[in-house]
PDB file of C-alpha atoms in Angstrom:
ATOM      1  CA  MET A   7     -21.679   9.828  14.815  1.00  0.00           C
ATOM      2  CA  LYS A   8     -20.953   6.122  15.274  1.00  0.00           C
ATOM      3  CA  VAL A   9     -21.961   3.964  12.316  1.00  0.00           C
ATOM      4  CA  SER A  10     -21.527   0.207  12.017  1.00  0.00           C
ATOM      5  CA  VAL A  11     -19.334  -1.092   9.225  1.00  0.00           C
ATOM      6  CA  ALA A  12     -22.230  -3.333   8.171  1.00  0.00           C
ATOM      7  CA  GLU A  13     -24.446  -0.272   7.755  1.00  0.00           C
ATOM      8  CA  ILE A  14     -21.717   1.506   5.783  1.00  0.00           C
ATOM      9  CA  GLU A  15     -21.573  -1.440   3.400  1.00  0.00           C
ATOM     10  CA  ALA A  16     -25.350  -1.598   3.071  1.00  0.00           C
ATOM     11  CA  GLN A  17     -25.775   2.128   2.415  1.00  0.00           C
ATOM     12  CA  SER A  18     -22.834   2.184  -0.007  1.00  0.00           C
ATOM     13  CA  ARG A  19     -24.329  -0.698  -1.953  1.00  0.00           C
ATOM     14  CA  ALA A  20     -27.710   1.056  -2.058  1.00  0.00           C
ATOM     15  CA  ALA A  21     -26.096   4.269  -3.274  1.00  0.00           C
ATOM     16  CA  LEU A  22     -24.255   2.474  -6.063  1.00  0.00           C
ATOM     17  CA  LEU A  23     -27.375   0.604  -7.119  1.00  0.00           C
ATOM     18  CA  SER A  24     -29.422   3.797  -7.202  1.00  0.00           C
ATOM     19  CA  HIS A  25     -26.869   5.395  -9.529  1.00  0.00           C
ATOM     20  CA  GLY A  26     -26.798   2.585 -12.059  1.00  0.00           C
ATOM     21  CA  ALA A  27     -24.481  -0.155 -10.820  1.00  0.00           C
ATOM     22  CA  GLY A  28     -25.428  -3.806 -11.185  1.00  0.00           C
ATOM     23  CA  ASP A  29     -25.954  -6.090  -8.183  1.00  0.00           C
ATOM     24  CA  LEU A  30     -22.596  -7.873  -8.327  1.00  0.00           C
ATOM     25  CA  GLN A  31     -20.696  -4.700  -9.132  1.00  0.00           C
ATOM     26  CA  ALA A  32     -22.326  -2.698  -6.331  1.00  0.00           C
ATOM     27  CA  ALA A  33     -21.715  -5.457  -3.802  1.00  0.00           C
ATOM     28  CA  ALA A  34     -18.023  -5.737  -4.705  1.00  0.00           C
ATOM     29  CA  VAL A  35     -17.370  -1.990  -4.484  1.00  0.00           C
ATOM     30  CA  ALA A  36     -19.423  -1.555  -1.300  1.00  0.00           C
ATOM     31  CA  LYS A  37     -17.398  -4.310   0.348  1.00  0.00           C
ATOM     32  CA  ALA A  38     -14.196  -2.399  -0.476  1.00  0.00           C
ATOM     33  CA  VAL A  39     -15.625   0.858   0.888  1.00  0.00           C
ATOM     34  CA  ALA A  40     -16.632  -0.825   4.141  1.00  0.00           C
ATOM     35  CA  ARG A  41     -13.286  -2.571   4.520  1.00  0.00           C
ATOM     36  CA  ALA A  42     -11.432   0.716   4.108  1.00  0.00           C
ATOM     37  CA  GLU A  43     -13.555   2.332   6.810  1.00  0.00           C
ATOM     38  CA  ALA A  44     -13.093  -0.658   9.129  1.00  0.00           C
ATOM     39  CA  LEU A  45      -9.324  -0.183   8.888  1.00  0.00           C
ATOM     40  CA  GLY A  46      -9.437   3.594   9.339  1.00  0.00           C
ATOM     41  CA  ASN A  47      -8.490   4.256   5.720  1.00  0.00           C
ATOM     42  CA  VAL A  48     -10.953   7.116   5.339  1.00  0.00           C
ATOM     43  CA  ILE A  49      -9.543   8.408   2.042  1.00  0.00           C
ATOM     44  CA  CYS A  50     -10.437   5.115   0.325  1.00  0.00           C
ATOM     45  CA  GLY A  51     -13.786   4.671   2.075  1.00  0.00           C
ATOM     46  CA  LEU A  52     -16.911   6.824   2.134  1.00  0.00           C
ATOM     47  CA  TYR A  53     -14.797   9.753   0.987  1.00  0.00           C
ATOM     48  CA  TYR A  54     -14.896   8.192  -2.499  1.00  0.00           C
ATOM     49  CA  LEU A  55     -18.549   7.145  -2.624  1.00  0.00           C
ATOM     50  CA  GLN A  56     -19.917  10.365  -4.114  1.00  0.00           C
ATOM     51  CA  SER A  57     -17.354  10.180  -6.921  1.00  0.00           C
ATOM     52  CA  TYR A  58     -18.340   6.596  -7.710  1.00  0.00           C
ATOM     53  CA  CYS A  59     -22.001   7.602  -7.901  1.00  0.00           C
ATOM     54  CA  THR A  60     -21.369  10.738  -9.948  1.00  0.00           C
ATOM     55  CA  GLN A  61     -19.275   8.845 -12.490  1.00  0.00           C
ATOM     56  CA  LEU A  62     -21.804   6.032 -12.708  1.00  0.00           C
ATOM     57  CA  ALA A  63     -24.422   8.619 -13.625  1.00  0.00           C
ATOM     58  CA  SER A  64     -22.157  10.373 -16.148  1.00  0.00           C
ATOM     59  CA  GLY A  65     -20.995   7.119 -17.730  1.00  0.00           C
ATOM     60  CA  ARG A  66     -17.334   7.606 -16.881  1.00  0.00           C
ATOM     61  CA  VAL A  67     -17.468   4.176 -15.241  1.00  0.00           C
ATOM     62  CA  ASN A  68     -19.601   1.314 -16.557  1.00  0.00           C
ATOM     63  CA  GLY A  69     -21.420  -0.113 -13.562  1.00  0.00           C
ATOM     64  CA  THR A  70     -23.011  -3.100 -15.253  1.00  0.00           C
ATOM     65  CA  VAL A  71     -20.330  -4.508 -17.546  1.00  0.00           C
ATOM     66  CA  ASP A  72     -19.086  -8.041 -16.865  1.00  0.00           C
ATOM     67  CA  PRO A  73     -15.298  -8.456 -16.815  1.00  0.00           C
ATOM     68  CA  VAL A  74     -13.700 -10.914 -19.209  1.00  0.00           C
ATOM     69  CA  VAL A  75     -11.199 -13.311 -17.652  1.00  0.00           C
ATOM     70  CA  THR A  76      -8.608 -15.167 -19.741  1.00  0.00           C
ATOM     71  CA  ARG A  77      -5.473 -17.190 -19.030  1.00  0.00           C
ATOM     72  CA  PRO A  78      -2.940 -16.375 -21.756  1.00  0.00           C
ATOM     73  CA  ARG A  79      -0.274 -18.588 -20.143  1.00  0.00           C
ATOM     74  CA  PRO A  80      -0.324 -21.219 -17.369  1.00  0.00           C
ATOM     75  CA  GLY A  81       0.951 -18.754 -14.785  1.00  0.00           C
ATOM     76  CA  ALA A  82      -0.787 -15.631 -16.066  1.00  0.00           C
ATOM     77  CA  VAL A  83      -4.394 -14.494 -15.609  1.00  0.00           C
ATOM     78  CA  LEU A  84      -5.898 -11.407 -17.242  1.00  0.00           C
ATOM     79  CA  ALA A  85      -9.098  -9.685 -16.161  1.00  0.00           C
ATOM     80  CA  ASP A  86     -10.344  -7.081 -18.637  1.00  0.00           C
ATOM     81  CA  ALA A  87     -12.564  -4.778 -16.575  1.00  0.00           C
ATOM     82  CA  LYS A  88     -14.055  -3.264 -19.748  1.00  0.00           C
ATOM     83  CA  PHE A  89     -13.956   0.231 -18.177  1.00  0.00           C
ATOM     84  CA  GLY A  90     -15.929  -0.963 -15.181  1.00  0.00           C
ATOM     85  CA  PHE A  91     -14.935  -1.182 -11.535  1.00  0.00           C
ATOM     86  CA  ALA A  92     -11.696  -2.899 -10.537  1.00  0.00           C
ATOM     87  CA  GLN A  93     -13.235  -4.778  -7.601  1.00  0.00           C
ATOM     88  CA  PRO A  94     -15.571  -7.094  -9.553  1.00  0.00           C
ATOM     89  CA  ALA A  95     -12.874  -7.689 -12.203  1.00  0.00           C
ATOM     90  CA  PHE A  96     -10.414  -8.810  -9.537  1.00  0.00           C
ATOM     91  CA  ALA A  97     -13.044 -10.972  -7.828  1.00  0.00           C
ATOM     92  CA  ALA A  98     -13.853 -12.718 -11.105  1.00  0.00           C
ATOM     93  CA  ALA A  99     -10.193 -13.531 -11.788  1.00  0.00           C
ATOM     94  CA  LEU A 100      -8.918 -14.337  -8.307  1.00  0.00           C
ATOM     95  CA  PRO A 101      -9.909 -18.047  -8.202  1.00  0.00           C
ATOM     96  CA  GLN A 102      -8.023 -18.748 -11.439  1.00  0.00           C
ATOM     97  CA  ALA A 103      -5.015 -16.738 -10.256  1.00  0.00           C
ATOM     98  CA  VAL A 104      -4.895 -18.623  -6.953  1.00  0.00           C
ATOM     99  CA  ALA A 105      -5.139 -21.940  -8.789  1.00  0.00           C
ATOM    100  CA  ALA A 106      -2.341 -20.891 -11.143  1.00  0.00           C
ATOM    101  CA  ALA A 107      -0.076 -19.910  -8.225  1.00  0.00           C
ATOM    102  CA  GLN A 108      -0.772 -23.168  -6.414  1.00  0.00           C
ATOM    103  CA  GLU A 109       0.009 -25.101  -9.578  1.00  0.00           C
ATOM    104  CA  ASN A 110       3.105 -23.192 -10.658  1.00  0.00           C
ATOM    105  CA  GLY A 111       4.402 -21.768  -7.387  1.00  0.00           C
ATOM    106  CA  VAL A 112       3.984 -18.224  -8.687  1.00  0.00           C
ATOM    107  CA  ALA A 113       1.428 -16.505 -10.897  1.00  0.00           C
ATOM    108  CA  THR A 114       0.528 -13.021 -12.019  1.00  0.00           C
ATOM    109  CA  LEU A 115      -2.876 -11.381 -12.259  1.00  0.00           C
ATOM    110  CA  ALA A 116      -3.327  -8.375 -14.526  1.00  0.00           C
ATOM    111  CA  VAL A 117      -6.463  -6.228 -14.226  1.00  0.00           C
ATOM    112  CA  ALA A 118      -6.819  -4.032 -17.297  1.00  0.00           C
ATOM    113  CA  HIS A 119      -8.951  -1.017 -18.266  1.00  0.00           C
ATOM    114  CA  ALA A 120     -10.413  -0.478 -14.815  1.00  0.00           C
ATOM    115  CA  HIS A 121     -11.745   2.328 -12.684  1.00  0.00           C
ATOM    116  CA  THR A 122      -9.447   3.340  -9.838  1.00  0.00           C
ATOM    117  CA  CYS A 123      -9.095   0.437  -7.413  1.00  0.00           C
ATOM    118  CA  THR A 124      -8.755   2.873  -4.481  1.00  0.00           C
ATOM    119  CA  SER A 125      -7.285   0.708  -1.661  1.00  0.00           C
ATOM    120  CA  LEU A 126      -4.709  -1.605  -3.242  1.00  0.00           C
ATOM    121  CA  GLY A 127      -4.227  -3.532  -0.011  1.00  0.00           C
ATOM    122  CA  PHE A 128      -7.870  -4.617  -0.181  1.00  0.00           C
ATOM    123  CA  PHE A 129      -6.806  -6.919  -2.996  1.00  0.00           C
ATOM    124  CA  THR A 130      -3.477  -8.210  -1.688  1.00  0.00           C
ATOM    125  CA  GLU A 131      -5.089  -9.219   1.607  1.00  0.00           C
ATOM    126  CA  GLN A 132      -7.509 -11.397  -0.365  1.00  0.00           C
ATOM    127  CA  ILE A 133      -4.527 -13.107  -1.987  1.00  0.00           C
ATOM    128  CA  ALA A 134      -3.018 -13.708   1.463  1.00  0.00           C
ATOM    129  CA  ALA A 135      -6.317 -15.129   2.710  1.00  0.00           C
ATOM    130  CA  ALA A 136      -5.738 -17.938   0.177  1.00  0.00           C
ATOM    131  CA  GLY A 137      -2.376 -18.705   1.799  1.00  0.00           C
ATOM    132  CA  LEU A 138      -0.289 -16.870  -0.801  1.00  0.00           C
ATOM    133  CA  ILE A 139       1.999 -13.863  -0.642  1.00  0.00           C
ATOM    134  CA  GLY A 140       0.374 -11.038  -2.586  1.00  0.00           C
ATOM    135  CA  ILE A 141       2.154  -8.026  -4.066  1.00  0.00           C
ATOM    136  CA  GLY A 142       0.204  -5.401  -5.999  1.00  0.00           C
ATOM    137  CA  PHE A 143       0.905  -2.307  -8.089  1.00  0.00           C
ATOM    138  CA  THR A 144      -1.364   0.301  -9.655  1.00  0.00           C
ATOM    139  CA  ASN A 145      -1.146   3.724 -11.241  1.00  0.00           C
ATOM    140  CA  ALA A 146      -3.368   6.791 -11.113  1.00  0.00           C
ATOM    141  CA  SER A 147      -3.869  10.218 -12.645  1.00  0.00           C
ATOM    142  CA  PRO A 148      -0.629  12.254 -12.885  1.00  0.00           C
ATOM    143  CA  VAL A 149       0.132  14.218  -9.712  1.00  0.00           C
ATOM    144  CA  VAL A 150       3.827  13.452  -9.060  1.00  0.00           C
ATOM    145  CA  ALA A 151       6.739  15.309 -10.647  1.00  0.00           C
ATOM    146  CA  PRO A 152      10.190  13.739 -11.113  1.00  0.00           C
ATOM    147  CA  PRO A 153      12.912  14.844  -8.675  1.00  0.00           C
ATOM    148  CA  GLY A 154      14.125  18.262  -9.788  1.00  0.00           C
ATOM    149  CA  GLY A 155      11.066  18.799 -11.993  1.00  0.00           C
ATOM    150  CA  SER A 156       7.724  20.551 -11.647  1.00  0.00           C
ATOM    151  CA  LYS A 157       5.495  18.834 -14.235  1.00  0.00           C
ATOM    152  CA  ARG A 158       3.265  15.912 -13.280  1.00  0.00           C
ATOM    153  CA  VAL A 159       4.249  12.600 -14.890  1.00  0.00           C
ATOM    154  CA  ILE A 160       3.040   9.672 -12.770  1.00  0.00           C
ATOM    155  CA  GLY A 161       0.360   9.056 -10.188  1.00  0.00           C
ATOM    156  CA  THR A 162       0.682   8.315  -6.494  1.00  0.00           C
ATOM    157  CA  ASN A 163       1.225   4.749  -7.808  1.00  0.00           C
ATOM    158  CA  PRO A 164       0.766   2.605  -4.697  1.00  0.00           C
ATOM    159  CA  ILE A 165       2.477  -0.665  -3.855  1.00  0.00           C
ATOM    160  CA  ALA A 166       0.933  -3.185  -1.455  1.00  0.00           C
ATOM    161  CA  MET A 167       2.138  -6.473  -0.008  1.00  0.00           C
ATOM    162  CA  THR A 168       0.401  -8.937   2.290  1.00  0.00           C
ATOM    163  CA  VAL A 169       2.041 -12.004   3.812  1.00  0.00           C
ATOM    164  CA  PRO A 170      -0.282 -14.755   5.059  1.00  0.00           C
ATOM    165  CA  GLY A 171      -0.197 -15.594   8.749  1.00  0.00           C
ATOM    166  CA  ASP A 172      -2.090 -17.675  11.254  1.00  0.00           C
ATOM    167  CA  GLY A 173      -5.548 -16.200  10.758  1.00  0.00           C
ATOM    168  CA  ASP A 174      -4.526 -12.563  10.319  1.00  0.00           C
ATOM    169  CA  PRO A 175      -1.782 -11.428   7.915  1.00  0.00           C
ATOM    170  CA  ALA A 176       1.739 -11.739   9.268  1.00  0.00           C
ATOM    171  CA  MET A 177       2.631  -8.519   7.447  1.00  0.00           C
ATOM    172  CA  HIS A 178       0.632  -6.011   5.447  1.00  0.00           C
ATOM    173  CA  PHE A 179       1.512  -2.656   3.966  1.00  0.00           C
ATOM    174  CA  ASP A 180      -0.159  -0.442   1.407  1.00  0.00           C
ATOM    175  CA  PHE A 181       1.330   2.932   0.604  1.00  0.00           C
ATOM    176  CA  SER A 182       1.608   5.413  -2.197  1.00  0.00           C
ATOM    177  CA  THR A 183       5.052   5.975  -3.658  1.00  0.00           C
ATOM    178  CA  SER A 184       4.434   9.712  -3.421  1.00  0.00           C
ATOM    179  CA  ALA A 185       5.325  11.481  -0.194  1.00  0.00           C
ATOM    180  CA  VAL A 186       1.635  11.644   0.661  1.00  0.00           C
ATOM    181  CA  ALA A 187      -1.740  10.784  -0.828  1.00  0.00           C
ATOM    182  CA  LEU A 188      -3.326  13.595  -2.842  1.00  0.00           C
ATOM    183  CA  GLY A 189      -6.411  13.390  -0.613  1.00  0.00           C
ATOM    184  CA  LYS A 190      -4.405  14.693   2.329  1.00  0.00           C
ATOM    185  CA  ILE A 191      -3.578  17.838   0.352  1.00  0.00           C
ATOM    186  CA  THR A 192      -7.226  18.453  -0.544  1.00  0.00           C
ATOM    187  CA  MET A 193      -8.299  17.772   3.041  1.00  0.00           C
ATOM    188  CA  ALA A 194      -5.719  20.270   4.325  1.00  0.00           C
ATOM    189  CA  LYS A 195      -6.993  22.885   1.894  1.00  0.00           C
ATOM    190  CA  ALA A 196     -10.600  22.309   2.968  1.00  0.00           C
ATOM    191  CA  ALA A 197      -9.574  22.651   6.618  1.00  0.00           C
ATOM    192  CA  GLY A 198      -7.544  25.799   5.959  1.00  0.00           C
ATOM    193  CA  GLU A 199      -4.372  24.113   7.195  1.00  0.00           C
ATOM    194  CA  SER A 200      -0.823  24.211   5.887  1.00  0.00           C
ATOM    195  CA  ILE A 201       1.040  21.094   4.777  1.00  0.00           C
ATOM    196  CA  PRO A 202       4.507  19.940   5.851  1.00  0.00           C
ATOM    197  CA  ILE A 203       7.458  20.827   3.704  1.00  0.00           C
ATOM    198  CA  GLY A 204       8.479  17.853   1.575  1.00  0.00           C
ATOM    199  CA  TRP A 205       4.989  16.867   0.461  1.00  0.00           C
ATOM    200  CA  ALA A 206       4.761  18.929  -2.707  1.00  0.00           C
ATOM    201  CA  VAL A 207       6.196  21.617  -4.951  1.00  0.00           C
ATOM    202  CA  ASP A 208       4.456  24.600  -6.512  1.00  0.00           C
ATOM    203  CA  GLU A 209       4.103  25.156 -10.260  1.00  0.00           C
ATOM    204  CA  HIS A 210       7.670  26.470 -10.385  1.00  0.00           C
ATOM    205  CA  GLY A 211       9.111  23.376  -8.728  1.00  0.00           C
ATOM    206  CA  GLU A 212       9.710  25.072  -5.372  1.00  0.00           C
ATOM    207  CA  PRO A 213       8.835  23.278  -2.105  1.00  0.00           C
ATOM    208  CA  THR A 214       5.628  24.645  -0.566  1.00  0.00           C
ATOM    209  CA  THR A 215       3.538  24.437   2.592  1.00  0.00           C
ATOM    210  CA  ASP A 216       0.471  25.939   0.887  1.00  0.00           C
ATOM    211  CA  PRO A 217      -2.012  23.217  -0.143  1.00  0.00           C
ATOM    212  CA  GLU A 218      -3.502  25.435  -2.852  1.00  0.00           C
ATOM    213  CA  ALA A 219      -0.071  26.000  -4.384  1.00  0.00           C
ATOM    214  CA  ALA A 220       0.591  22.274  -4.099  1.00  0.00           C
ATOM    215  CA  LEU A 221      -2.586  21.460  -6.006  1.00  0.00           C
ATOM    216  CA  LYS A 222      -1.461  23.805  -8.778  1.00  0.00           C
ATOM    217  CA  GLY A 223       1.981  22.207  -8.719  1.00  0.00           C
ATOM    218  CA  ALA A 224       2.780  18.563  -8.031  1.00  0.00           C
ATOM    219  CA  LEU A 225       3.411  16.021  -5.313  1.00  0.00           C
ATOM    220  CA  VAL A 226       6.911  14.661  -4.824  1.00  0.00           C
ATOM    221  CA  SER A 227       8.030  11.063  -4.393  1.00  0.00           C
ATOM    222  CA  ALA A 228       8.619   9.566  -0.960  1.00  0.00           C
ATOM    223  CA  GLY A 229      12.351   9.350  -0.362  1.00  0.00           C
ATOM    224  CA  GLY A 230      13.293  11.385  -3.397  1.00  0.00           C
ATOM    225  CA  TYR A 231      14.924   9.339  -6.155  1.00  0.00           C
ATOM    226  CA  LYS A 232      14.259   6.075  -4.307  1.00  0.00           C
ATOM    227  CA  GLY A 233      10.508   6.622  -4.158  1.00  0.00           C
ATOM    228  CA  TRP A 234      10.563   7.899  -7.729  1.00  0.00           C
ATOM    229  CA  GLY A 235      12.065   4.576  -8.813  1.00  0.00           C
ATOM    230  CA  PHE A 236       9.340   2.620  -7.026  1.00  0.00           C
ATOM    231  CA  GLY A 237       6.700   4.864  -8.595  1.00  0.00           C
ATOM    232  CA  LEU A 238       8.101   4.172 -12.060  1.00  0.00           C
ATOM    233  CA  MET A 239       8.150   0.441 -11.313  1.00  0.00           C
ATOM    234  CA  ALA A 240       4.459   0.579 -10.395  1.00  0.00           C
ATOM    235  CA  GLU A 241       3.747   2.609 -13.545  1.00  0.00           C
ATOM    236  CA  LEU A 242       5.460   0.153 -15.877  1.00  0.00           C
ATOM    237  CA  LEU A 243       3.812  -2.904 -14.324  1.00  0.00           C
ATOM    238  CA  ALA A 244       0.328  -1.411 -13.951  1.00  0.00           C
ATOM    239  CA  ALA A 245       0.214   0.212 -17.386  1.00  0.00           C
ATOM    240  CA  GLY A 246       2.790  -1.647 -19.454  1.00  0.00           C
ATOM    241  CA  MET A 247       2.084  -5.219 -18.388  1.00  0.00           C
ATOM    242  CA  THR A 248      -1.705  -4.854 -18.481  1.00  0.00           C
ATOM    243  CA  GLY A 249      -2.034  -2.788 -21.653  1.00  0.00           C
ATOM    244  CA  SER A 250      -3.818  -0.056 -19.719  1.00  0.00           C
ATOM    245  CA  VAL A 251      -3.222   3.688 -19.827  1.00  0.00           C
ATOM    246  CA  ASN A 252      -0.254   5.594 -18.501  1.00  0.00           C
ATOM    247  CA  SER A 253      -0.857   8.015 -15.674  1.00  0.00           C
ATOM    248  CA  LEU A 254      -0.211  10.823 -18.156  1.00  0.00           C
ATOM    249  CA  ASP A 255      -3.355   9.858 -20.065  1.00  0.00           C
ATOM    250  CA  VAL A 256      -5.831   9.858 -17.157  1.00  0.00           C
ATOM    251  CA  ALA A 257      -7.841  12.900 -16.160  1.00  0.00           C
ATOM    252  CA  GLY A 258      -8.405  13.578 -12.449  1.00  0.00           C
ATOM    253  CA  LEU A 259      -9.863  10.505 -10.785  1.00  0.00           C
ATOM    254  CA  LYS A 260     -12.823  12.430  -9.378  1.00  0.00           C
ATOM    255  CA  VAL A 261     -13.590  14.570 -12.438  1.00  0.00           C
ATOM    256  CA  PRO A 262     -17.278  13.809 -13.148  1.00  0.00           C
ATOM    257  CA  GLU A 263     -17.135  13.798 -16.938  1.00  0.00           C
ATOM    258  CA  GLY A 264     -14.608  12.544 -19.439  1.00  0.00           C
ATOM    259  CA  LYS A 265     -13.032   9.330 -20.649  1.00  0.00           C
ATOM    260  CA  PRO A 266     -13.077   6.278 -18.368  1.00  0.00           C
ATOM    261  CA  HIS A 267     -10.049   5.864 -16.150  1.00  0.00           C
ATOM    262  CA  GLY A 268      -8.785   2.782 -18.008  1.00  0.00           C
ATOM    263  CA  LEU A 269      -6.174   2.079 -15.307  1.00  0.00           C
ATOM    264  CA  GLY A 270      -4.380  -1.190 -14.630  1.00  0.00           C
ATOM    265  CA  GLN A 271      -3.418  -3.210 -11.591  1.00  0.00           C
ATOM    266  CA  PHE A 272      -0.741  -5.892 -11.556  1.00  0.00           C
ATOM    267  CA  TYR A 273      -0.495  -8.577  -8.882  1.00  0.00           C
ATOM    268  CA  ILE A 274       2.107 -11.223  -8.116  1.00  0.00           C
ATOM    269  CA  LEU A 275       0.894 -14.295  -6.219  1.00  0.00           C
ATOM    270  CA  MET A 276       3.516 -16.550  -4.631  1.00  0.00           C
ATOM    271  CA  ASP A 277       3.233 -19.807  -2.707  1.00  0.00           C
ATOM    272  CA  PRO A 278       5.599 -19.358   0.277  1.00  0.00           C
ATOM    273  CA  GLY A 279       6.238 -23.110   0.393  1.00  0.00           C
ATOM    274  CA  THR A 280       7.350 -23.471  -3.223  1.00  0.00           C
ATOM    275  CA  TYR A 281      11.080 -23.901  -2.593  1.00  0.00           C
ATOM    276  CA  HIS A 282      11.279 -25.043   1.041  1.00  0.00           C
ATOM    277  CA  ALA A 283       9.196 -25.297   4.187  1.00  0.00           C
ATOM    278  CA  ASP A 284      11.096 -22.720   6.244  1.00  0.00           C
ATOM    279  CA  PHE A 285       9.422 -19.509   5.086  1.00  0.00           C
ATOM    280  CA  GLY A 286       7.441 -19.158   8.315  1.00  0.00           C
ATOM    281  CA  ALA A 287      10.527 -19.718  10.474  1.00  0.00           C
ATOM    282  CA  ARG A 288      12.522 -17.146   8.510  1.00  0.00           C
ATOM    283  CA  PHE A 289       9.760 -14.572   8.909  1.00  0.00           C
ATOM    284  CA  ALA A 290       9.368 -15.361  12.620  1.00  0.00           C
ATOM    285  CA  ARG A 291      13.096 -14.740  13.126  1.00  0.00           C
ATOM    286  CA  VAL A 292      12.707 -11.192  11.825  1.00  0.00           C
ATOM    287  CA  ALA A 293       9.389 -10.574  13.592  1.00  0.00           C
ATOM    288  CA  GLU A 294      10.842 -11.609  16.956  1.00  0.00           C
ATOM    289  CA  ALA A 295      13.786  -9.248  16.536  1.00  0.00           C
ATOM    290  CA  VAL A 296      11.379  -6.400  15.789  1.00  0.00           C
ATOM    291  CA  ALA A 297       9.028  -7.250  18.660  1.00  0.00           C
ATOM    292  CA  ALA A 298      11.962  -7.229  21.094  1.00  0.00           C
ATOM    293  CA  GLN A 299      12.370  -3.485  20.511  1.00  0.00           C
ATOM    294  CA  GLU A 300       9.895  -1.285  22.337  1.00  0.00           C
ATOM    295  CA  GLY A 301       7.837   0.814  19.960  1.00  0.00           C
ATOM    296  CA  ALA A 302       8.831  -1.176  16.862  1.00  0.00           C
ATOM    297  CA  ARG A 303       6.442  -3.317  14.832  1.00  0.00           C
ATOM    298  CA  ILE A 304       6.030  -5.309  11.648  1.00  0.00           C
ATOM    299  CA  PRO A 305       3.753  -3.343   9.256  1.00  0.00           C
ATOM    300  CA  GLY A 306       0.139  -4.397   9.626  1.00  0.00           C
ATOM    301  CA  ALA A 307       0.816  -6.936  12.372  1.00  0.00           C
ATOM    302  CA  ASP A 308      -1.316  -5.083  14.906  1.00  0.00           C
ATOM    303  CA  ARG A 309      -4.086  -3.772  12.677  1.00  0.00           C
ATOM    304  CA  THR A 310      -7.380  -3.171  14.413  1.00  0.00           C
ATOM    305  CA  VAL A 311     -10.449  -4.040  12.367  1.00  0.00           C
ATOM    306  CA  MET A 312     -13.319  -1.923  13.676  1.00  0.00           C
ATOM    307  CA  THR A 313     -16.989  -2.869  13.621  1.00  0.00           C
ATOM    308  CA  GLN A 314     -18.099   0.724  14.272  1.00  0.00           C
ATOM    309  CA  VAL A 315     -16.450   3.905  13.063  1.00  0.00           C
ATOM    310  CA  ASP A 316     -16.863   7.633  13.535  1.00  0.00           C
ATOM    311  CA  VAL A 317     -18.338   9.249  10.432  1.00  0.00           C
ATOM    312  CA  PRO A 318     -18.686  13.049  10.159  1.00  0.00           C
ATOM    313  CA  ASP A 319     -22.352  14.052  10.228  1.00  0.00           C
ATOM    314  CA  ALA A 320     -22.169  15.898   6.904  1.00  0.00           C
ATOM    315  CA  LEU A 321     -20.576  12.907   5.195  1.00  0.00           C
ATOM    316  CA  TRP A 322     -23.151  10.455   6.550  1.00  0.00           C
ATOM    317  CA  ASP A 323     -25.994  12.783   5.500  1.00  0.00           C
ATOM    318  CA  LEU A 324     -24.504  12.757   1.997  1.00  0.00           C
ATOM    319  CA  VAL A 325     -24.307   8.950   2.006  1.00  0.00           C
ATOM    320  CA  LEU A 326     -27.979   8.726   2.977  1.00  0.00           C
ATOM    321  CA  LYS A 327     -28.938  11.125   0.196  1.00  0.00           C
ATOM    322  CA  LEU A 328     -26.923   9.098  -2.324  1.00  0.00           C
ATOM    323  CA  SER A 329     -28.599   5.880  -1.217  1.00  0.00           C
ATOM    324  CA  ALA A 330     -32.141   7.252  -1.152  1.00  0.00           C
TER     325      ALA A 330
END
């Protein structure tokens, strides 16, 4: 059925409130859910709402805690989420981080001890909306094995980057450093479908097309050793720089009970005009060369933001039950 993005946000907020979230916290998370759906990112949208509600009820995420924002250095802002949601922690710290970047030319924003942030690009596009280049990193529960291995060490560990443009972002990408998001494996299993070779290995480290074997084994990095390096970079920045947990120390993100996620996100905010005024011209030079080739595009340059989306009937029925 067709559902408006506004209704998705309203019902998501109601569901979060009914399961123990505070007003500000519910509004911030619901906004992220709706934005994901508007961009067709179904894995980070309503697909996650039941988990949020379940973990609010179990206490795995604190839905009412207020984040604590500090500025340990002129160009560094820290938001301690206090084992609450990442979205309100980021929102509380963003104004100071933007001010720091405008003052210093570059700044960093560390979000510590947070619930999974889900869509990392949701945050970098807010940085770009302030006229700054935003780069973000986060980690997750361990699902990726090192090249040649079979044991899970790091998460899907996404990286996102948004470049400000005239109104809409000039460039935007948000991708996991694993070959695929874990949600695509679980969705394939639920649908009784096989997965492509190169997504995962079984528990013995052998490539597999069986989603059930993949879930017992591990995902692999995108691009082999190259993606593995990017995944480790995200791990060290998200966990090491923020003082949050390593992927190894996080139980499954959707497991109802257990310790809070305690994950970190690390953002770099850069003023594109810090060193010279030609950033836009340099980007345009590349964008024009890409646009001249049929079928080629700059990532995110032609994103369609929907006001209505198709939602499976069973999923929408669940949302209505959660929000009742």
